[in-house]
PDB file of C-alpha atoms in Angstrom:
ATOM      1  CA  MET I1270     113.608  24.496  68.053  1.00 55.00           C
ATOM      2  CA  THR I1271     112.519  26.440  71.133  1.00 59.00           C
ATOM      3  CA  ALA I1272     110.356  29.521  70.782  1.00 58.00           C
ATOM      4  CA  ARG I1273     111.474  32.534  72.746  1.00 61.00           C
ATOM      5  CA  SER I1274     109.748  35.809  73.404  1.00 62.00           C
ATOM      6  CA  VAL I1275     110.916  39.046  74.952  1.00 66.00           C
ATOM      7  CA  ILE I1276     108.614  41.254  76.999  1.00 66.00           C
ATOM      8  CA  LYS I1277     109.746  44.869  76.788  1.00 72.00           C
ATOM      9  CA  LEU I1278     108.515  47.653  79.033  1.00 79.00           C
ATOM     10  CA  ALA I1279     106.822  45.261  81.465  1.00 84.00           C
ATOM     11  CA  ASP I1280     106.828  46.094  85.168  1.00 92.00           C
ATOM     12  CA  TRP I1281     108.537  43.795  87.642  1.00 91.00           C
ATOM     13  CA  ILE I1282     108.799  43.794  91.425  1.00 93.00           C
ATOM     14  CA  LEU I1283     112.100  42.985  93.157  1.00 94.00           C
ATOM     15  CA  GLY I1284     112.057  41.845  96.773  1.00 95.00           C
ATOM     16  CA  ILE I1285     113.344  39.371  99.319  1.00 95.00           C
ATOM     17  CA  ASP I1286     112.700  35.804  98.130  1.00 96.00           C
ATOM     18  CA  ARG I1287     109.948  34.432 100.365  1.00 94.00           C
ATOM     19  CA  THR I1288     108.998  31.480  98.171  1.00 94.00           C
ATOM     20  CA  PRO I1289     108.722  28.089  99.919  1.00 95.00           C
ATOM     21  CA  GLY I1290     112.190  26.605 100.382  1.00 95.00           C
ATOM     22  CA  ALA I1291     113.988  29.925  99.826  1.00 95.00           C
ATOM     23  CA  SER I1292     116.950  30.596 102.069  1.00 94.00           C
ATOM     24  CA  GLY I1293     116.782  33.349 104.644  1.00 95.00           C
ATOM     25  CA  PRO I1294     119.709  35.721 105.135  1.00 97.00           C
ATOM     26  CA  ILE I1295     123.192  34.288 105.708  1.00 98.00           C
ATOM     27  CA  PHE I1296     125.499  35.995 108.240  1.00 98.00           C
ATOM     28  CA  GLU I1297     129.290  35.985 108.535  1.00 98.00           C
ATOM     29  CA  LEU I1298     131.873  37.993 110.503  1.00 98.00           C
ATOM     30  CA  ALA I1299     135.525  38.437 109.540  1.00 98.00           C
ATOM     31  CA  CYS I1300     138.366  39.849 111.605  1.00 98.00           C
ATOM     32  CA  THR I1301     139.738  42.996 109.944  1.00 98.00           C
ATOM     33  CA  THR I1302     143.131  42.430 111.576  1.00 98.00           C
ATOM     34  CA  CYS I1303     143.848  38.947 110.196  1.00 98.00           C
ATOM     35  CA  ASP I1304     140.921  38.205 107.811  1.00 93.00           C
ATOM     36  CA  GLU I1305     140.033  35.005 109.681  1.00 98.00           C
ATOM     37  CA  ALA I1306     136.266  34.514 109.434  1.00 98.00           C
ATOM     38  CA  SER I1307     133.378  32.744 111.076  1.00 98.00           C
ATOM     39  CA  ASP I1308     131.460  30.062 109.265  1.00 98.00           C
ATOM     40  CA  ALA I1309     128.433  31.320 107.360  1.00 98.00           C
ATOM     41  CA  SER I1310     125.239  30.887 109.377  1.00 98.00           C
ATOM     42  CA  ASP I1311     121.511  31.413 108.944  1.00 96.00           C
ATOM     43  CA  GLY I1312     121.490  33.199 112.324  1.00 97.00           C
ATOM     44  CA  LYS I1313     123.639  35.933 113.863  1.00 97.00           C
ATOM     45  CA  THR I1314     124.442  34.128 117.122  1.00 98.00           C
ATOM     46  CA  ASP I1315     127.115  31.706 115.865  1.00 98.00           C
ATOM     47  CA  PRO I1316     129.172  34.390 114.032  1.00 98.00           C
ATOM     48  CA  GLU I1317     128.908  36.699 117.061  1.00 98.00           C
ATOM     49  CA  LEU I1318     130.083  33.946 119.417  1.00 98.00           C
ATOM     50  CA  TRP I1319     132.939  33.206 117.010  1.00 98.00           C
ATOM     51  CA  ALA I1320     133.997  36.904 117.060  1.00 98.00           C
ATOM     52  CA  LEU I1321     133.975  37.009 120.864  1.00 98.00           C
ATOM     53  CA  GLY I1322     136.040  33.812 121.012  1.00 98.00           C
ATOM     54  CA  HIS I1323     138.434  35.147 118.368  1.00 98.00           C
ATOM     55  CA  THR I1324     139.047  38.292 120.434  1.00 98.00           C
ATOM     56  CA  GLY I1325     139.541  36.113 123.514  1.00 98.00           C
ATOM     57  CA  ARG I1326     142.278  34.178 121.698  1.00 98.00           C
ATOM     58  CA  HIS I1327     143.781  37.277 120.000  1.00 98.00           C
ATOM     59  CA  THR I1328     143.167  40.226 122.344  1.00 98.00           C
ATOM     60  CA  GLY I1329     144.392  42.800 119.820  1.00 98.00           C
ATOM     61  CA  HIS I1330     141.849  41.678 117.199  1.00 98.00           C
ATOM     62  CA  ARG I1331     138.812  43.797 118.028  1.00 98.00           C
ATOM     63  CA  SER I1332     137.353  44.921 114.706  1.00 98.00           C
ATOM     64  CA  PHE I1333     135.134  42.789 112.489  1.00 98.00           C
ATOM     65  CA  ARG I1334     133.499  43.123 109.092  1.00 98.00           C
ATOM     66  CA  SER I1335     129.935  41.857 108.869  1.00 98.00           C
ATOM     67  CA  THR I1336     128.644  40.321 105.653  1.00 98.00           C
ATOM     68  CA  THR I1337     124.965  39.532 105.274  1.00 98.00           C
ATOM     69  CA  THR I1338     123.800  37.808 102.128  1.00 97.00           C
ATOM     70  CA  ALA I1339     120.118  38.130 101.282  1.00 97.00           C
ATOM     71  CA  PHE I1340     118.382  36.403  98.399  1.00 97.00           C
ATOM     72  CA  PHE I1341     116.079  38.390  96.112  1.00 96.00           C
ATOM     73  CA  ARG I1342     113.525  37.381  93.504  1.00 95.00           C
ATOM     74  CA  THR I1343     111.701  39.224  90.751  1.00 93.00           C
ATOM     75  CA  VAL I1344     107.976  38.723  90.176  1.00 92.00           C
ATOM     76  CA  PRO I1345     105.740  40.158  87.467  1.00 93.00           C
ATOM     77  CA  ALA I1346     103.861  43.281  88.597  1.00 92.00           C
ATOM     78  CA  PRO I1347     100.182  43.895  87.841  1.00 92.00           C
ATOM     79  CA  GLY I1348      99.944  44.854  84.170  1.00 90.00           C
ATOM     80  CA  ASN I1349     102.831  42.560  83.192  1.00 91.00           C
ATOM     81  CA  PRO I1350     101.559  39.844  80.788  1.00 89.00           C
ATOM     82  CA  LEU I1351     103.156  37.219  83.073  1.00 89.00           C
ATOM     83  CA  TYR I1352     101.329  38.480  86.193  1.00 91.00           C
ATOM     84  CA  ARG I1353      98.891  36.039  87.794  1.00 86.00           C
ATOM     85  CA  GLU I1354      96.569  36.886  90.677  1.00 69.00           C
ATOM     86  CA  ARG I1355      97.654  35.139  93.854  1.00 60.00           C
TER      87      ARG I1355
END
């Protein structure tokens, strides 16, 4: 049997995940005319180049939706029983 405990009323901090090996933001652009989309990328350049090329191939497709996915992590705040000095 596994013991389990619940910590109520403990403070936590939520922020961008900067732990070693964590992914940075992921970028993607999608055409709002036809919903075709770029590949997801860890930089903005590839999706932007895709959008420019897409407009070059389909000159009436000039509007794009940008999606950026960021990864967050919670950590115990000072005063939380799980907090450890760094």
